[in-house]
Amino acid sequence: MSRVLIINPILYTAETNQIPKVKSIKDTMIYTLCLGFLEKGHEVTLLAAQDYKPTEEEKYHFPVIWMETIWHKLFMPRCFPYMPRLRGYLKQHPEYDLIISSEMFSTWSYTATRICPEKTIIWHELAKHNNMMHQIPSKVWYHIVARLFMQKALVVPRSEAAETFIGAFSKNVSATIIDHGVNMTKLNGMLGVAHDNSVKNQFVVVSQLIERKRIDKTIQTFDAFYKKGYSDYKLYIIGQGELEEELRQLVKMRQLENAVIFCGKMNHEQLLPMVADSKALLVSTSKDNNMVSITESIAAGTPVITTSVPYNAAYIAKEKLGIVADGWGVEALEEICEKSIMYVENCVKYRDKLSNTFCAEQFIVCHKERGMNHRKK
C-alpha cells in the first residue's frame, strides 16, 4: 500500500479566464484516477486549486485539498496557477510515498521537484509549446527551468507525441505511456450491448459546443451521410457551449431536426449508456490534447472516428479502434458501420489498458522501477 498525493490544480478546461462553476468534480478525469488508486488499496489525496471548487458541498471518497492561488494577472488560474502554500505543505507532510504532478510546464511541478524529487512523477500531456504570450514563457521554461532544475523528477508521458516532445528537455522520461483512465465500474452492463453488435443506428458527439471542436463539420458530414440513404440514423450531440444556438440553426437549415438531437450537458451515468449504444463517437476537433471522451468511448466498446489532432489518435490508428483521418467524410461513417464487429472487438480487447486501476498500478510500477534503478546506481 502506498500513500499517494496527486497535484492537479486545473480540474477541467476553461476556454477563458472566467472559469465556469460546476456542481461536482466527480466526473473529472483526475477524480477517476484517484478512484483507481483507492480501488487498488492505496491511500490517495487530491490537491487542486481553490478556483475549481464546486458550488455545492459534496462528500469525496478520499481527501481533497483546495489550495488558494494568487497573482491571477500573471499566473492565470485557467492555465498557469500559482499556489504559494504548496511548498510549505510538502515540507510539513513527508508521509507521502509518491507524488504525481500534472505537467512539466507548471509552478506546482517545479515546487514538488525541488522539495521531494525522488518521490515526484511529472505526468506530462503537452506535446508542443503553450501558446501563451507567443510561446515565450513556455520556451524559457522548457529550455532553462526544466533542463536546469527539474531533471531529478521522473516524467511519465500521456501519449507518444508527449513522449517525443518532452524527451527534448528531460533525460528522465519513462518508456511507459499512461493515458487518462476510465472508471470501468460505471461501464458495467454496457459492454455487452456493443459486443453483440446490437447497437443502435446512431452516432454520438460528446463535446463542448465551441469553435475548435468543429461540431459544424460533424453535422455537415452526417447530413451528407443521412441523405445518401441512411435516413434511419440519428446523431446525438451531448454537451453545451456558446455555439449551441448557431449549431441548432445549422441543423434546422439542413432540415435535420428529427435526426440530430441536442442533449445538453450530461453526467457520466447519463451519457455512457448513449455512447455504448452508438456505432461510433465522432470527433472533428482542430485543437486538443488527450481527450477523455475518446478513452471512455473505447472502454465502452464504441469505436471512434477522429481527426489526427487528439493525441489518442496514435493508438486508435495503431490498434484499429476506429478511423483516424483529417477531414473524414461519409466514407468513414459507412466503413465504421460495415466493419462494426471488427472495430468493436478491437475496442473490447484494448479497453482494460484504459482502466483507472490499470493506470494507477502503472504509476506504482514506474515509481518502484525508479527506486530500483536509483539503488543500482
PDB file of N, CA, C and O in Angstrom, residues 33-73:
ATOM      1  N   LEU A  33      -8.946   8.942 -11.771  1.00  0.00           N
ATOM      2  CA  LEU A  33      -7.642   8.337 -11.488  1.00  0.00           C
ATOM      3  C   LEU A  33      -7.475   8.090  -9.993  1.00  0.00           C
ATOM      4  O   LEU A  33      -6.978   7.028  -9.588  1.00  0.00           O
ATOM      5  N   CYS A  34      -7.892   9.030  -9.176  1.00  0.00           N
ATOM      6  CA  CYS A  34      -7.801   8.855  -7.721  1.00  0.00           C
ATOM      7  C   CYS A  34      -8.581   7.621  -7.275  1.00  0.00           C
ATOM      8  O   CYS A  34      -8.123   6.853  -6.422  1.00  0.00           O
ATOM      9  N   LEU A  35      -9.753   7.422  -7.857  1.00  0.00           N
ATOM     10  CA  LEU A  35     -10.551   6.240  -7.525  1.00  0.00           C
ATOM     11  C   LEU A  35      -9.809   4.958  -7.895  1.00  0.00           C
ATOM     12  O   LEU A  35      -9.943   3.932  -7.223  1.00  0.00           O
ATOM     13  N   GLY A  36      -9.025   5.009  -8.973  1.00  0.00           N
ATOM     14  CA  GLY A  36      -8.233   3.852  -9.377  1.00  0.00           C
ATOM     15  C   GLY A  36      -7.215   3.465  -8.315  1.00  0.00           C
ATOM     16  O   GLY A  36      -7.052   2.284  -7.992  1.00  0.00           O
ATOM     17  N   PHE A  37      -6.527   4.448  -7.744  1.00  0.00           N
ATOM     18  CA  PHE A  37      -5.584   4.173  -6.654  1.00  0.00           C
ATOM     19  C   PHE A  37      -6.323   3.612  -5.444  1.00  0.00           C
ATOM     20  O   PHE A  37      -5.848   2.661  -4.803  1.00  0.00           O
ATOM     21  N   LEU A  38      -7.465   4.193  -5.151  1.00  0.00           N
ATOM     22  CA  LEU A  38      -8.247   3.760  -3.993  1.00  0.00           C
ATOM     23  C   LEU A  38      -8.683   2.308  -4.150  1.00  0.00           C
ATOM     24  O   LEU A  38      -8.579   1.499  -3.217  1.00  0.00           O
ATOM     25  N   GLU A  39      -9.153   1.968  -5.358  1.00  0.00           N
ATOM     26  CA  GLU A  39      -9.637   0.608  -5.616  1.00  0.00           C
ATOM     27  C   GLU A  39      -8.512  -0.421  -5.511  1.00  0.00           C
ATOM     28  O   GLU A  39      -8.747  -1.575  -5.138  1.00  0.00           O
ATOM     29  N   LYS A  40      -7.282  -0.010  -5.800  1.00  0.00           N
ATOM     30  CA  LYS A  40      -6.138  -0.923  -5.714  1.00  0.00           C
ATOM     31  C   LYS A  40      -5.536  -0.974  -4.312  1.00  0.00           C
ATOM     32  O   LYS A  40      -4.506  -1.603  -4.091  1.00  0.00           O
ATOM     33  N   GLY A  41      -6.181  -0.309  -3.365  1.00  0.00           N
ATOM     34  CA  GLY A  41      -5.768  -0.427  -1.974  1.00  0.00           C
ATOM     35  C   GLY A  41      -4.781   0.625  -1.497  1.00  0.00           C
ATOM     36  O   GLY A  41      -4.219   0.492  -0.405  1.00  0.00           O
ATOM     37  N   HIS A  42      -4.578   1.673  -2.285  1.00  0.00           N
ATOM     38  CA  HIS A  42      -3.655   2.732  -1.895  1.00  0.00           C
ATOM     39  C   HIS A  42      -4.412   3.883  -1.226  1.00  0.00           C
ATOM     40  O   HIS A  42      -5.602   4.081  -1.464  1.00  0.00           O
ATOM     41  N   GLU A  43      -3.702   4.651  -0.416  1.00  0.00           N
ATOM     42  CA  GLU A  43      -4.259   5.882   0.133  1.00  0.00           C
ATOM     43  C   GLU A  43      -3.956   7.013  -0.846  1.00  0.00           C
ATOM     44  O   GLU A  43      -2.831   7.132  -1.323  1.00  0.00           O
ATOM     45  N   VAL A  44      -4.947   7.836  -1.149  1.00  0.00           N
ATOM     46  CA  VAL A  44      -4.735   8.888  -2.142  1.00  0.00           C
ATOM     47  C   VAL A  44      -5.339  10.198  -1.651  1.00  0.00           C
ATOM     48  O   VAL A  44      -6.387  10.216  -0.996  1.00  0.00           O
ATOM     49  N   THR A  45      -4.651  11.278  -1.961  1.00  0.00           N
ATOM     50  CA  THR A  45      -5.122  12.628  -1.657  1.00  0.00           C
ATOM     51  C   THR A  45      -5.007  13.463  -2.928  1.00  0.00           C
ATOM     52  O   THR A  45      -4.000  13.392  -3.636  1.00  0.00           O
ATOM     53  N   LEU A  46      -6.022  14.247  -3.215  1.00  0.00           N
ATOM     54  CA  LEU A  46      -6.021  15.128  -4.380  1.00  0.00           C
ATOM     55  C   LEU A  46      -5.839  16.568  -3.918  1.00  0.00           C
ATOM     56  O   LEU A  46      -6.528  17.034  -3.008  1.00  0.00           O
ATOM     57  N   LEU A  47      -4.907  17.270  -4.548  1.00  0.00           N
ATOM     58  CA  LEU A  47      -4.682  18.686  -4.254  1.00  0.00           C
ATOM     59  C   LEU A  47      -5.012  19.489  -5.507  1.00  0.00           C
ATOM     60  O   LEU A  47      -4.424  19.274  -6.571  1.00  0.00           O
ATOM     61  N   ALA A  48      -5.978  20.411  -5.377  1.00  0.00           N
ATOM     62  CA  ALA A  48      -6.460  21.174  -6.521  1.00  0.00           C
ATOM     63  C   ALA A  48      -6.556  22.659  -6.168  1.00  0.00           C
ATOM     64  O   ALA A  48      -6.542  23.041  -4.996  1.00  0.00           O
ATOM     65  N   ALA A  49      -6.652  23.500  -7.187  1.00  0.00           N
ATOM     66  CA  ALA A  49      -6.763  24.937  -6.981  1.00  0.00           C
ATOM     67  C   ALA A  49      -8.158  25.293  -6.466  1.00  0.00           C
ATOM     68  O   ALA A  49      -9.169  24.740  -6.923  1.00  0.00           O
ATOM     69  N   GLN A  50      -8.198  26.220  -5.527  1.00  0.00           N
ATOM     70  CA  GLN A  50      -9.455  26.676  -4.935  1.00  0.00           C
ATOM     71  C   GLN A  50     -10.428  27.183  -5.998  1.00  0.00           C
ATOM     72  O   GLN A  50     -11.650  27.068  -5.846  1.00  0.00           O
ATOM     73  N   ASP A  51      -9.898  27.701  -7.101  1.00  0.00           N
ATOM     74  CA  ASP A  51     -10.719  28.273  -8.167  1.00  0.00           C
ATOM     75  C   ASP A  51     -11.663  27.247  -8.803  1.00  0.00           C
ATOM     76  O   ASP A  51     -12.643  27.624  -9.448  1.00  0.00           O
ATOM     77  N   TYR A  52     -11.366  25.973  -8.639  1.00  0.00           N
ATOM     78  CA  TYR A  52     -12.161  24.918  -9.272  1.00  0.00           C
ATOM     79  C   TYR A  52     -13.081  24.196  -8.277  1.00  0.00           C
ATOM     80  O   TYR A  52     -13.695  23.192  -8.620  1.00  0.00           O
ATOM     81  N   LYS A  53     -13.170  24.725  -7.079  1.00  0.00           N
ATOM     82  CA  LYS A  53     -14.033  24.100  -6.070  1.00  0.00           C
ATOM     83  C   LYS A  53     -15.489  24.200  -6.518  1.00  0.00           C
ATOM     84  O   LYS A  53     -15.947  25.264  -6.944  1.00  0.00           O
ATOM     85  N   PRO A  54     -16.246  23.101  -6.441  1.00  0.00           N
ATOM     86  CA  PRO A  54     -17.638  23.128  -6.914  1.00  0.00           C
ATOM     87  C   PRO A  54     -18.528  24.015  -6.062  1.00  0.00           C
ATOM     88  O   PRO A  54     -18.199  24.323  -4.908  1.00  0.00           O
ATOM     89  N   THR A  55     -19.640  24.394  -6.629  1.00  0.00           N
ATOM     90  CA  THR A  55     -20.556  25.313  -5.951  1.00  0.00           C
ATOM     91  C   THR A  55     -21.340  24.633  -4.833  1.00  0.00           C
ATOM     92  O   THR A  55     -21.834  25.304  -3.933  1.00  0.00           O
ATOM     93  N   GLU A  56     -21.469  23.319  -4.910  1.00  0.00           N
ATOM     94  CA  GLU A  56     -22.219  22.589  -3.901  1.00  0.00           C
ATOM     95  C   GLU A  56     -21.294  21.704  -3.079  1.00  0.00           C
ATOM     96  O   GLU A  56     -20.312  21.169  -3.585  1.00  0.00           O
ATOM     97  N   GLU A  57     -21.628  21.566  -1.813  1.00  0.00           N
ATOM     98  CA  GLU A  57     -20.848  20.684  -0.943  1.00  0.00           C
ATOM     99  C   GLU A  57     -21.064  19.232  -1.360  1.00  0.00           C
ATOM    100  O   GLU A  57     -22.198  18.817  -1.640  1.00  0.00           O
ATOM    101  N   GLU A  58     -19.994  18.456  -1.411  1.00  0.00           N
ATOM    102  CA  GLU A  58     -20.128  17.043  -1.737  1.00  0.00           C
ATOM    103  C   GLU A  58     -19.099  16.238  -0.955  1.00  0.00           C
ATOM    104  O   GLU A  58     -18.048  16.740  -0.584  1.00  0.00           O
ATOM    105  N   LYS A  59     -19.447  14.984  -0.709  1.00  0.00           N
ATOM    106  CA  LYS A  59     -18.566  14.093   0.030  1.00  0.00           C
ATOM    107  C   LYS A  59     -17.715  13.311  -0.960  1.00  0.00           C
ATOM    108  O   LYS A  59     -18.210  12.788  -1.950  1.00  0.00           O
ATOM    109  N   TYR A  60     -16.419  13.238  -0.677  1.00  0.00           N
ATOM    110  CA  TYR A  60     -15.499  12.555  -1.568  1.00  0.00           C
ATOM    111  C   TYR A  60     -15.046  11.228  -0.978  1.00  0.00           C
ATOM    112  O   TYR A  60     -15.133  11.002   0.228  1.00  0.00           O
ATOM    113  N   HIS A  61     -14.531  10.363  -1.852  1.00  0.00           N
ATOM    114  CA  HIS A  61     -14.063   9.048  -1.427  1.00  0.00           C
ATOM    115  C   HIS A  61     -12.670   9.114  -0.811  1.00  0.00           C
ATOM    116  O   HIS A  61     -12.159   8.110  -0.310  1.00  0.00           O
ATOM    117  N   PHE A  62     -12.029  10.276  -0.868  1.00  0.00           N
ATOM    118  CA  PHE A  62     -10.662  10.457  -0.403  1.00  0.00           C
ATOM    119  C   PHE A  62     -10.497  11.934  -0.074  1.00  0.00           C
ATOM    120  O   PHE A  62     -11.324  12.777  -0.478  1.00  0.00           O
ATOM    121  N   PRO A  63      -9.437  12.311   0.651  1.00  0.00           N
ATOM    122  CA  PRO A  63      -9.232  13.722   0.991  1.00  0.00           C
ATOM    123  C   PRO A  63      -8.977  14.582  -0.253  1.00  0.00           C
ATOM    124  O   PRO A  63      -8.222  14.193  -1.140  1.00  0.00           O
ATOM    125  N   VAL A  64      -9.613  15.736  -0.296  1.00  0.00           N
ATOM    126  CA  VAL A  64      -9.373  16.715  -1.353  1.00  0.00           C
ATOM    127  C   VAL A  64      -8.951  18.023  -0.683  1.00  0.00           C
ATOM    128  O   VAL A  64      -9.659  18.555   0.171  1.00  0.00           O
ATOM    129  N   ILE A  65      -7.781  18.523  -1.063  1.00  0.00           N
ATOM    130  CA  ILE A  65      -7.252  19.770  -0.511  1.00  0.00           C
ATOM    131  C   ILE A  65      -7.449  20.873  -1.536  1.00  0.00           C
ATOM    132  O   ILE A  65      -6.990  20.764  -2.680  1.00  0.00           O
ATOM    133  N   TRP A  66      -8.155  21.939  -1.126  1.00  0.00           N
ATOM    134  CA  TRP A  66      -8.359  23.086  -2.008  1.00  0.00           C
ATOM    135  C   TRP A  66      -7.365  24.165  -1.614  1.00  0.00           C
ATOM    136  O   TRP A  66      -7.396  24.681  -0.507  1.00  0.00           O
ATOM    137  N   MET A  67      -6.467  24.507  -2.525  1.00  0.00           N
ATOM    138  CA  MET A  67      -5.397  25.443  -2.197  1.00  0.00           C
ATOM    139  C   MET A  67      -5.587  26.767  -2.927  1.00  0.00           C
ATOM    140  O   MET A  67      -5.903  26.803  -4.118  1.00  0.00           O
ATOM    141  N   GLU A  68      -5.364  27.850  -2.211  1.00  0.00           N
ATOM    142  CA  GLU A  68      -5.553  29.195  -2.752  1.00  0.00           C
ATOM    143  C   GLU A  68      -4.491  29.521  -3.802  1.00  0.00           C
ATOM    144  O   GLU A  68      -3.328  29.141  -3.677  1.00  0.00           O
ATOM    145  N   THR A  69      -4.905  30.237  -4.840  1.00  0.00           N
ATOM    146  CA  THR A  69      -3.978  30.732  -5.861  1.00  0.00           C
ATOM    147  C   THR A  69      -3.892  32.260  -5.766  1.00  0.00           C
ATOM    148  O   THR A  69      -4.833  32.910  -5.319  1.00  0.00           O
ATOM    149  N   ILE A  70      -2.761  32.812  -6.190  1.00  0.00           N
ATOM    150  CA  ILE A  70      -2.584  34.265  -6.090  1.00  0.00           C
ATOM    151  C   ILE A  70      -2.019  34.832  -7.392  1.00  0.00           C
ATOM    152  O   ILE A  70      -1.650  34.087  -8.296  1.00  0.00           O
ATOM    153  N   TRP A  71      -1.958  36.184  -7.446  1.00  0.00           N
ATOM    154  CA  TRP A  71      -1.377  36.912  -8.574  1.00  0.00           C
ATOM    155  C   TRP A  71      -1.988  36.459  -9.911  1.00  0.00           C
ATOM    156  O   TRP A  71      -1.299  36.043 -10.841  1.00  0.00           O
ATOM    157  N   HIS A  72      -3.303  36.539  -9.991  1.00  0.00           N
ATOM    158  CA  HIS A  72      -4.038  35.972 -11.121  1.00  0.00           C
ATOM    159  C   HIS A  72      -3.735  36.635 -12.466  1.00  0.00           C
ATOM    160  O   HIS A  72      -3.906  36.005 -13.512  1.00  0.00           O
ATOM    161  N   LYS A  73      -3.298  37.889 -12.459  1.00  0.00           N
ATOM    162  CA  LYS A  73      -2.985  38.522 -13.740  1.00  0.00           C
ATOM    163  C   LYS A  73      -1.732  37.930 -14.369  1.00  0.00           C
ATOM    164  O   LYS A  73      -1.613  37.835 -15.593  1.00  0.00           O
TER     165      LYS A  73
END
